[in-house]
PDB file of C-alpha atoms in Angstrom:
ATOM      1  CA  UNK A 290      80.529  48.357 104.095  1.00 44.00           C
ATOM      2  CA  UNK A 291      81.580  50.721 101.555  1.00 45.00           C
ATOM      3  CA  UNK A 292      84.273  53.205 101.459  1.00 48.00           C
ATOM      4  CA  UNK A 293      83.790  56.465 100.527  1.00 49.00           C
ATOM      5  CA  UNK A 294      86.108  58.369  97.745  1.00 51.00           C
ATOM      6  CA  UNK A 295      88.573  60.831  98.547  1.00 48.00           C
ATOM      7  CA  UNK A 296      87.642  64.472  98.144  1.00 48.00           C
ATOM      8  CA  UNK A 297      90.154  65.894  95.226  1.00 44.00           C
ATOM      9  CA  UNK A 298      90.294  68.981  98.191  1.00 48.00           C
ATOM     10  CA  UNK A 299      91.592  66.155 100.686  1.00 50.00           C
ATOM     11  CA  UNK A 300      93.893  64.667  98.057  1.00 45.00           C
ATOM     12  CA  UNK A 301      95.511  67.930  97.321  1.00 44.00           C
ATOM     13  CA  UNK A 302      95.693  69.011 100.708  1.00 51.00           C
ATOM     14  CA  UNK A 303      97.698  65.339 101.673  1.00 47.00           C
ATOM     15  CA  UNK A 304      99.661  65.738  97.967  1.00 48.00           C
ATOM     16  CA  UNK A 305     100.971  69.433  99.736  1.00 46.00           C
ATOM     17  CA  UNK A 306     101.535  68.296 102.916  1.00 51.00           C
ATOM     18  CA  UNK A 307     103.484  65.212 101.810  1.00 49.00           C
ATOM     19  CA  UNK A 308     105.852  66.603  99.319  1.00 52.00           C
ATOM     20  CA  UNK A 309     107.377  69.763  98.499  1.00 60.00           C
ATOM     21  CA  UNK A 310     105.641  70.972  95.284  1.00 65.00           C
ATOM     22  CA  UNK A 311     107.347  72.079  92.243  1.00 67.00           C
ATOM     23  CA  UNK A 312     110.127  69.697  92.671  1.00 68.00           C
ATOM     24  CA  UNK A 313     111.926  67.051  90.670  1.00 66.00           C
ATOM     25  CA  UNK A 314     112.154  67.094  86.842  1.00 71.00           C
ATOM     26  CA  UNK A 315     108.510  67.655  86.266  1.00 71.00           C
ATOM     27  CA  UNK A 316     108.370  70.892  88.609  1.00 75.00           C
ATOM     28  CA  UNK A 317     108.847  73.807  85.959  1.00 76.00           C
ATOM     29  CA  UNK A 318     105.757  71.774  84.326  1.00 82.00           C
ATOM     30  CA  UNK A 319     103.962  72.234  87.701  1.00 80.00           C
ATOM     31  CA  UNK A 320     105.010  75.872  87.820  1.00 83.00           C
ATOM     32  CA  UNK A 321     103.690  76.976  84.200  1.00 85.00           C
ATOM     33  CA  UNK A 322     100.528  74.671  84.666  1.00 86.00           C
ATOM     34  CA  UNK A 323      99.886  76.600  88.053  1.00 84.00           C
ATOM     35  CA  UNK A 324     100.362  80.120  86.208  1.00 88.00           C
ATOM     36  CA  UNK A 325      98.231  78.853  83.776  1.00 88.00           C
ATOM     37  CA  UNK A 326      95.456  78.111  85.605  1.00 86.00           C
ATOM     38  CA  UNK A 327      95.763  81.110  87.454  1.00 87.00           C
ATOM     39  CA  UNK A 328      95.691  83.377  84.614  1.00 89.00           C
ATOM     40  CA  UNK A 329      92.792  81.602  83.638  1.00 88.00           C
ATOM     41  CA  UNK A 330      90.886  81.760  86.822  1.00 86.00           C
ATOM     42  CA  UNK A 331      91.273  85.381  86.944  1.00 88.00           C
ATOM     43  CA  UNK A 332      90.336  86.196  83.391  1.00 89.00           C
ATOM     44  CA  UNK A 333      87.380  84.065  83.761  1.00 89.00           C
ATOM     45  CA  UNK A 334      86.523  85.784  87.120  1.00 87.00           C
ATOM     46  CA  UNK A 335      87.302  89.388  85.042  1.00 90.00           C
ATOM     47  CA  UNK A 336      84.389  88.548  82.311  1.00 91.00           C
ATOM     48  CA  UNK A 337      82.239  87.491  85.093  1.00 89.00           C
ATOM     49  CA  UNK A 338      82.209  90.912  86.495  1.00 89.00           C
ATOM     50  CA  UNK A 339      81.870  92.393  83.339  1.00 89.00           C
ATOM     51  CA  UNK A 340      78.539  90.468  82.397  1.00 88.00           C
ATOM     52  CA  UNK A 341      77.114  91.278  86.411  1.00 87.00           C
ATOM     53  CA  UNK A 342      77.277  87.483  87.245  1.00 86.00           C
ATOM     54  CA  UNK A 343      80.435  88.233  89.541  1.00 84.00           C
ATOM     55  CA  UNK A 344      81.264  91.098  92.175  1.00 85.00           C
ATOM     56  CA  UNK A 345      85.062  91.762  92.800  1.00 84.00           C
ATOM     57  CA  UNK A 346      86.125  92.480  95.998  1.00 83.00           C
ATOM     58  CA  UNK A 347      86.592  96.453  96.144  1.00 84.00           C
ATOM     59  CA  UNK A 348      88.115  96.605  99.975  1.00 85.00           C
ATOM     60  CA  UNK A 349      90.872  94.129  98.063  1.00 83.00           C
ATOM     61  CA  UNK A 350      90.923  95.808  95.176  1.00 85.00           C
ATOM     62  CA  UNK A 351      91.223  98.955  96.917  1.00 83.00           C
ATOM     63  CA  UNK A 352      93.773  98.037  99.418  1.00 82.00           C
ATOM     64  CA  UNK A 353      96.071  96.004  96.544  1.00 82.00           C
ATOM     65  CA  UNK A 354      95.684  99.577  94.198  1.00 80.00           C
ATOM     66  CA  UNK A 355      96.784 101.650  97.210  1.00 76.00           C
ATOM     67  CA  UNK A 356      99.558  98.688  97.839  1.00 71.00           C
ATOM     68  CA  UNK A 357     101.223  98.752  94.100  1.00 68.00           C
ATOM     69  CA  UNK A 358     100.157 102.443  93.156  1.00 65.00           C
ATOM     70  CA  UNK A 359     100.745 104.928  96.134  1.00 66.00           C
ATOM     71  CA  UNK A 360     102.997 103.597  97.653  1.00 69.00           C
ATOM     72  CA  UNK A 361     105.157 103.364  95.560  1.00 72.00           C
ATOM     73  CA  UNK A 362     103.976 106.930  93.763  1.00 77.00           C
ATOM     74  CA  UNK A 363     107.160 108.631  95.309  1.00 80.00           C
ATOM     75  CA  UNK A 364     109.811 106.185  94.074  1.00 75.00           C
ATOM     76  CA  UNK A 365     108.615 106.206  90.542  1.00 77.00           C
ATOM     77  CA  UNK A 366     108.580 109.939  90.741  1.00 82.00           C
ATOM     78  CA  UNK A 367     111.870 110.161  92.139  1.00 81.00           C
ATOM     79  CA  UNK A 368     113.068 107.577  89.988  1.00 78.00           C
ATOM     80  CA  UNK A 369     111.547 109.627  87.039  1.00 81.00           C
ATOM     81  CA  UNK A 370     113.165 112.621  87.706  1.00 81.00           C
ATOM     82  CA  UNK A 371     116.844 111.515  88.453  1.00 77.00           C
ATOM     83  CA  UNK A 372     116.761 109.572  85.000  1.00 74.00           C
ATOM     84  CA  UNK A 373     115.500 112.540  83.498  1.00 76.00           C
ATOM     85  CA  UNK A 374     118.143 114.889  84.638  1.00 77.00           C
ATOM     86  CA  UNK A 375     120.809 112.194  83.944  1.00 69.00           C
ATOM     87  CA  UNK A 376     119.413 111.957  80.408  1.00 69.00           C
ATOM     88  CA  UNK A 377     119.636 115.927  80.008  1.00 72.00           C
ATOM     89  CA  UNK A 378     122.875 115.920  81.337  1.00 70.00           C
ATOM     90  CA  UNK A 379     124.384 113.267  78.920  1.00 65.00           C
ATOM     91  CA  UNK A 380     122.417 114.639  75.928  1.00 68.00           C
ATOM     92  CA  UNK A 381     123.756 118.094  76.705  1.00 66.00           C
ATOM     93  CA  UNK A 382     127.503 116.561  76.916  1.00 63.00           C
ATOM     94  CA  UNK A 383     127.076 114.674  73.603  1.00 61.00           C
ATOM     95  CA  UNK A 384     125.235 117.818  71.925  1.00 61.00           C
ATOM     96  CA  UNK A 385     128.268 120.036  72.849  1.00 58.00           C
ATOM     97  CA  UNK A 386     130.374 117.582  70.517  1.00 53.00           C
ATOM     98  CA  UNK A 387     128.042 117.057  68.032  1.00 54.00           C
ATOM     99  CA  UNK A 388     125.730 119.232  65.784  1.00 50.00           C
ATOM    100  CA  UNK A 389     122.947 116.915  65.465  1.00 54.00           C
ATOM    101  CA  UNK A 390     120.792 117.950  67.908  1.00 59.00           C
ATOM    102  CA  UNK A 391     117.665 116.741  66.744  1.00 62.00           C
ATOM    103  CA  UNK A 392     119.303 112.990  65.921  1.00 65.00           C
ATOM    104  CA  UNK A 393     120.241 113.133  69.545  1.00 68.00           C
ATOM    105  CA  UNK A 394     117.102 113.793  70.390  1.00 75.00           C
ATOM    106  CA  UNK A 395     115.079 111.164  68.814  1.00 76.00           C
ATOM    107  CA  UNK A 396     117.150 108.641  69.719  1.00 77.00           C
ATOM    108  CA  UNK A 397     116.853 109.291  73.441  1.00 80.00           C
ATOM    109  CA  UNK A 398     113.485 110.347  73.664  1.00 83.00           C
ATOM    110  CA  UNK A 399     112.627 106.544  72.062  1.00 82.00           C
ATOM    111  CA  UNK A 400     115.100 105.058  74.451  1.00 83.00           C
ATOM    112  CA  UNK A 401     113.332 106.394  77.307  1.00 85.00           C
ATOM    113  CA  UNK A 402     109.689 105.751  76.547  1.00 86.00           C
ATOM    114  CA  UNK A 403     110.305 102.660  74.949  1.00 86.00           C
ATOM    115  CA  UNK A 404     112.517 100.871  77.257  1.00 85.00           C
ATOM    116  CA  UNK A 405     113.655 102.826  80.035  1.00 87.00           C
ATOM    117  CA  UNK A 406     110.402 103.351  81.647  1.00 88.00           C
ATOM    118  CA  UNK A 407     108.453 100.466  81.106  1.00 90.00           C
ATOM    119  CA  UNK A 408     111.660  98.415  82.387  1.00 89.00           C
ATOM    120  CA  UNK A 409     111.592 100.340  85.711  1.00 90.00           C
ATOM    121  CA  UNK A 410     107.925 100.315  86.324  1.00 90.00           C
ATOM    122  CA  UNK A 411     108.192  96.627  86.168  1.00 91.00           C
ATOM    123  CA  UNK A 412     110.850  96.563  88.460  1.00 90.00           C
ATOM    124  CA  UNK A 413     109.554  98.906  90.924  1.00 89.00           C
ATOM    125  CA  UNK A 414     106.334  96.753  90.632  1.00 89.00           C
ATOM    126  CA  UNK A 415     107.818  93.558  91.384  1.00 90.00           C
ATOM    127  CA  UNK A 416     109.463  94.815  94.096  1.00 88.00           C
ATOM    128  CA  UNK A 417     106.551  95.971  95.901  1.00 86.00           C
ATOM    129  CA  UNK A 418     103.559  94.736  94.658  1.00 88.00           C
ATOM    130  CA  UNK A 419     105.234  91.014  93.523  1.00 90.00           C
ATOM    131  CA  UNK A 420     106.637  90.620  96.771  1.00 91.00           C
ATOM    132  CA  UNK A 421     103.801  91.595  98.664  1.00 89.00           C
ATOM    133  CA  UNK A 422     101.342  88.873  96.798  1.00 90.00           C
ATOM    134  CA  UNK A 423     104.285  86.153  97.034  1.00 90.00           C
ATOM    135  CA  UNK A 424     104.308  86.777 100.932  1.00 90.00           C
ATOM    136  CA  UNK A 425     100.781  86.944 101.047  1.00 89.00           C
ATOM    137  CA  UNK A 426     100.230  83.848  99.225  1.00 87.00           C
ATOM    138  CA  UNK A 427     103.068  82.036 101.204  1.00 87.00           C
ATOM    139  CA  UNK A 428     101.516  82.706 104.575  1.00 88.00           C
ATOM    140  CA  UNK A 429      98.177  81.260 103.339  1.00 85.00           C
ATOM    141  CA  UNK A 430      99.974  77.995 102.362  1.00 82.00           C
ATOM    142  CA  UNK A 431     101.889  78.128 105.319  1.00 84.00           C
ATOM    143  CA  UNK A 432      99.246  78.704 107.679  1.00 84.00           C
ATOM    144  CA  UNK A 433      96.873  76.432 106.361  1.00 81.00           C
ATOM    145  CA  UNK A 434      94.392  79.241 105.807  1.00 83.00           C
ATOM    146  CA  UNK A 435      93.915  77.925 102.339  1.00 78.00           C
ATOM    147  CA  UNK A 436      92.466  74.549 103.534  1.00 76.00           C
ATOM    148  CA  UNK A 437      89.856  77.109 105.344  1.00 80.00           C
ATOM    149  CA  UNK A 438      89.417  79.018 101.740  1.00 79.00           C
ATOM    150  CA  UNK A 439      88.411  75.676 100.316  1.00 78.00           C
ATOM    151  CA  UNK A 440      86.342  74.279 102.867  1.00 78.00           C
ATOM    152  CA  UNK A 441      84.267  77.277 102.858  1.00 80.00           C
ATOM    153  CA  UNK A 442      83.862  77.196  98.879  1.00 79.00           C
ATOM    154  CA  UNK A 443      86.197  79.993  98.017  1.00 80.00           C
ATOM    155  CA  UNK A 444      88.669  79.845  95.432  1.00 80.00           C
ATOM    156  CA  UNK A 445      91.910  80.626  96.958  1.00 79.00           C
ATOM    157  CA  UNK A 446      93.511  82.297  93.138  1.00 80.00           C
ATOM    158  CA  UNK A 447      90.281  84.612  92.974  1.00 81.00           C
ATOM    159  CA  UNK A 448      90.804  85.671  96.617  1.00 81.00           C
ATOM    160  CA  UNK A 449      94.657  86.327  96.483  1.00 84.00           C
ATOM    161  CA  UNK A 450      95.679  87.056  93.158  1.00 86.00           C
ATOM    162  CA  UNK A 451      92.010  88.421  91.606  1.00 86.00           C
ATOM    163  CA  UNK A 452      91.756  91.819  92.955  1.00 88.00           C
ATOM    164  CA  UNK A 453      95.733  92.323  93.095  1.00 89.00           C
ATOM    165  CA  UNK A 454      96.697  91.715  89.357  1.00 90.00           C
ATOM    166  CA  UNK A 455      93.886  94.095  88.007  1.00 91.00           C
ATOM    167  CA  UNK A 456      95.520  96.652  90.411  1.00 90.00           C
ATOM    168  CA  UNK A 457      98.947  95.859  88.714  1.00 91.00           C
ATOM    169  CA  UNK A 458      97.515  96.575  85.557  1.00 92.00           C
ATOM    170  CA  UNK A 459      95.869  99.579  86.244  1.00 91.00           C
ATOM    171  CA  UNK A 460      98.483 101.148  88.113  1.00 90.00           C
ATOM    172  CA  UNK A 461     101.050 100.056  85.437  1.00 91.00           C
ATOM    173  CA  UNK A 462      99.143 101.962  82.947  1.00 92.00           C
ATOM    174  CA  UNK A 463      99.085 105.004  84.689  1.00 91.00           C
ATOM    175  CA  UNK A 464     102.768 104.468  86.240  1.00 91.00           C
ATOM    176  CA  UNK A 465     104.098 103.967  82.290  1.00 91.00           C
ATOM    177  CA  UNK A 466     102.538 107.715  81.460  1.00 92.00           C
ATOM    178  CA  UNK A 467     103.622 109.151  84.350  1.00 91.00           C
ATOM    179  CA  UNK A 468     107.163 107.866  84.389  1.00 89.00           C
ATOM    180  CA  UNK A 469     107.558 109.287  80.677  1.00 89.00           C
ATOM    181  CA  UNK A 470     106.085 112.587  81.188  1.00 89.00           C
ATOM    182  CA  UNK A 471     108.341 113.287  84.466  1.00 89.00           C
ATOM    183  CA  UNK A 472     111.597 111.660  82.873  1.00 87.00           C
ATOM    184  CA  UNK A 473     111.418 113.858  79.553  1.00 87.00           C
ATOM    185  CA  UNK A 474     110.038 116.828  81.154  1.00 87.00           C
ATOM    186  CA  UNK A 475     113.316 116.668  83.857  1.00 87.00           C
ATOM    187  CA  UNK A 476     115.282 116.479  80.480  1.00 83.00           C
ATOM    188  CA  UNK A 477     113.994 119.006  78.584  1.00 84.00           C
ATOM    189  CA  UNK A 478     114.119 121.644  81.906  1.00 86.00           C
ATOM    190  CA  UNK A 479     117.542 120.418  82.035  1.00 83.00           C
ATOM    191  CA  UNK A 480     118.262 121.345  78.610  1.00 80.00           C
ATOM    192  CA  UNK A 481     116.199 124.290  78.740  1.00 84.00           C
ATOM    193  CA  UNK A 482     118.222 125.594  81.441  1.00 83.00           C
ATOM    194  CA  UNK A 483     121.803 124.307  80.775  1.00 78.00           C
ATOM    195  CA  UNK A 484     122.134 123.936  77.251  1.00 72.00           C
ATOM    196  CA  UNK A 485     119.935 126.498  75.878  1.00 78.00           C
ATOM    197  CA  UNK A 486     117.648 124.093  73.958  1.00 78.00           C
ATOM    198  CA  UNK A 487     114.066 125.289  73.458  1.00 82.00           C
ATOM    199  CA  UNK A 488     111.338 123.003  74.446  1.00 79.00           C
ATOM    200  CA  UNK A 489     109.967 123.210  71.293  1.00 82.00           C
ATOM    201  CA  UNK A 490     112.407 120.994  69.525  1.00 80.00           C
ATOM    202  CA  UNK A 491     112.027 118.243  72.588  1.00 79.00           C
ATOM    203  CA  UNK A 492     108.612 118.340  71.484  1.00 82.00           C
ATOM    204  CA  UNK A 493     109.230 117.984  67.703  1.00 82.00           C
ATOM    205  CA  UNK A 494     111.468 114.777  68.331  1.00 81.00           C
ATOM    206  CA  UNK A 495     109.127 113.345  70.251  1.00 83.00           C
ATOM    207  CA  UNK A 496     106.718 113.924  67.840  1.00 84.00           C
ATOM    208  CA  UNK A 497     109.038 112.559  65.160  1.00 82.00           C
ATOM    209  CA  UNK A 498     110.618 109.950  67.416  1.00 81.00           C
ATOM    210  CA  UNK A 499     107.050 107.791  68.222  1.00 84.00           C
ATOM    211  CA  UNK A 500     104.226 106.636  66.170  1.00 86.00           C
ATOM    212  CA  UNK A 501     101.040 105.725  67.779  1.00 89.00           C
ATOM    213  CA  UNK A 502     101.525 102.445  67.722  1.00 88.00           C
ATOM    214  CA  UNK A 503     104.947 103.081  69.604  1.00 88.00           C
ATOM    215  CA  UNK A 504     102.931 104.761  72.338  1.00 90.00           C
ATOM    216  CA  UNK A 505     100.650 101.921  72.899  1.00 91.00           C
ATOM    217  CA  UNK A 506     103.470  99.524  73.002  1.00 90.00           C
ATOM    218  CA  UNK A 507     105.296 101.593  75.942  1.00 90.00           C
ATOM    219  CA  UNK A 508     101.850 101.530  77.772  1.00 91.00           C
ATOM    220  CA  UNK A 509     101.351  97.782  77.174  1.00 92.00           C
ATOM    221  CA  UNK A 510     104.851  96.351  78.233  1.00 92.00           C
ATOM    222  CA  UNK A 511     104.376  97.378  81.805  1.00 92.00           C
ATOM    223  CA  UNK A 512     101.185  95.883  81.738  1.00 93.00           C
ATOM    224  CA  UNK A 513     102.245  92.613  80.430  1.00 94.00           C
ATOM    225  CA  UNK A 514     105.351  93.068  83.142  1.00 94.00           C
ATOM    226  CA  UNK A 515     102.339  93.024  85.980  1.00 93.00           C
ATOM    227  CA  UNK A 516     101.022  89.825  84.689  1.00 94.00           C
ATOM    228  CA  UNK A 517     104.169  87.974  84.860  1.00 94.00           C
ATOM    229  CA  UNK A 518     105.239  89.605  88.006  1.00 94.00           C
ATOM    230  CA  UNK A 519     101.823  88.157  89.501  1.00 92.00           C
ATOM    231  CA  UNK A 520     102.017  85.235  87.812  1.00 93.00           C
ATOM    232  CA  UNK A 521     105.342  84.152  89.316  1.00 93.00           C
ATOM    233  CA  UNK A 522     104.324  85.772  92.780  1.00 92.00           C
ATOM    234  CA  UNK A 523     101.546  83.289  92.554  1.00 90.00           C
ATOM    235  CA  UNK A 524     103.642  80.087  91.985  1.00 89.00           C
ATOM    236  CA  UNK A 525     106.424  80.842  94.655  1.00 89.00           C
ATOM    237  CA  UNK A 526     103.927  81.727  97.029  1.00 87.00           C
ATOM    238  CA  UNK A 527     102.304  78.468  96.533  1.00 85.00           C
ATOM    239  CA  UNK A 528     105.602  76.860  96.326  1.00 83.00           C
ATOM    240  CA  UNK A 529     105.986  77.385 100.142  1.00 79.00           C
ATOM    241  CA  UNK A 530     103.990  74.535 100.898  1.00 74.00           C
ATOM    242  CA  UNK A 531     103.879  74.047 105.221  1.00 77.00           C
ATOM    243  CA  UNK A 532     107.725  75.481 105.398  1.00 76.00           C
ATOM    244  CA  UNK A 533     107.502  78.731 107.384  1.00 80.00           C
ATOM    245  CA  UNK A 534     111.133  79.220 105.700  1.00 81.00           C
ATOM    246  CA  UNK A 535     109.517  79.242 102.814  1.00 82.00           C
ATOM    247  CA  UNK A 536     108.079  82.795 103.161  1.00 87.00           C
ATOM    248  CA  UNK A 537     111.090  84.467 102.939  1.00 87.00           C
ATOM    249  CA  UNK A 538     112.226  82.110  99.733  1.00 87.00           C
ATOM    250  CA  UNK A 539     108.965  83.342  97.871  1.00 88.00           C
ATOM    251  CA  UNK A 540     109.577  86.646  98.687  1.00 90.00           C
ATOM    252  CA  UNK A 541     113.236  86.228  97.106  1.00 89.00           C
ATOM    253  CA  UNK A 542     112.625  83.729  94.046  1.00 89.00           C
ATOM    254  CA  UNK A 543     109.451  86.147  93.343  1.00 91.00           C
ATOM    255  CA  UNK A 544     112.594  89.405  92.825  1.00 91.00           C
ATOM    256  CA  UNK A 545     114.447  87.818  90.985  1.00 89.00           C
ATOM    257  CA  UNK A 546     112.277  85.766  88.811  1.00 90.00           C
ATOM    258  CA  UNK A 547     110.305  89.120  88.396  1.00 91.00           C
ATOM    259  CA  UNK A 548     113.404  90.893  86.792  1.00 90.00           C
ATOM    260  CA  UNK A 549     114.453  88.300  84.795  1.00 89.00           C
ATOM    261  CA  UNK A 550     111.270  87.716  83.221  1.00 91.00           C
ATOM    262  CA  UNK A 551     110.635  91.516  83.036  1.00 91.00           C
ATOM    263  CA  UNK A 552     114.418  91.318  81.110  1.00 88.00           C
ATOM    264  CA  UNK A 553     113.261  88.574  78.688  1.00 89.00           C
ATOM    265  CA  UNK A 554     109.986  89.688  78.131  1.00 90.00           C
ATOM    266  CA  UNK A 555     111.294  92.590  76.697  1.00 88.00           C
ATOM    267  CA  UNK A 556     114.128  91.166  74.910  1.00 87.00           C
ATOM    268  CA  UNK A 557     111.355  88.964  72.993  1.00 88.00           C
ATOM    269  CA  UNK A 558     109.478  92.069  72.306  1.00 86.00           C
ATOM    270  CA  UNK A 559     112.578  93.638  70.809  1.00 81.00           C
ATOM    271  CA  UNK A 560     113.639  91.295  68.840  1.00 82.00           C
ATOM    272  CA  UNK A 561     110.549  88.994  67.748  1.00 79.00           C
ATOM    273  CA  UNK A 562     107.732  91.588  68.301  1.00 71.00           C
ATOM    274  CA  UNK A 563     109.661  94.600  66.601  1.00 62.00           C
TER     275      UNK A 563
END
């Protein structure tokens, strides 16, 4: 009587049930491996969609857009407006002491567009879309629904991460533009009304402060942050295993890890790329 060899899915299922994921000395290697695998699966899906050999789950994509976009649009607008007013007030205070409005505006505009707005967008997307993705992934792992997807021939990574990552990239790009416009607009109105600084000076400082390459970098930064957030959420959600407490832990670890990754990535860009 010959014994049948175990299928890979059965081996993976027993492995998930028998031990916590990503533990021990090689846990961080497994996390990086899963993140790379997830990113590769998503990129493969997007390439196949472009060439017409696969279809995007439009209902899931629309739901992810709503979750990653419309739900945090008021927060993005409010935060950008407050940052702009604070920037205008602080700039006015400095201009009252130093007669160098052009130089002050150059520094302020560069800091807002290149650093403040991309980081704020990344953190807000992490708090909303990233945590939601981690919770969903952890719920699938805890409830055993990942097994059901595998049995039905559905790739769990593409099913959960594919539409969400695309939605996060789209909305991060849009929020980078919207946040910068609201922040600089609010600062310009404050300086115009309180410090009697003409808007033309603000526009001139904007043109001199930022090159086309700077503008491209300011738009790509939040998109890079979105990729990091999505991968961190997927890894932490998968790490929940079959422990119900892992859902809350996945949400917490995703938020902390995403903020840390955003700041580290931004520092890397500033020190190495630039």
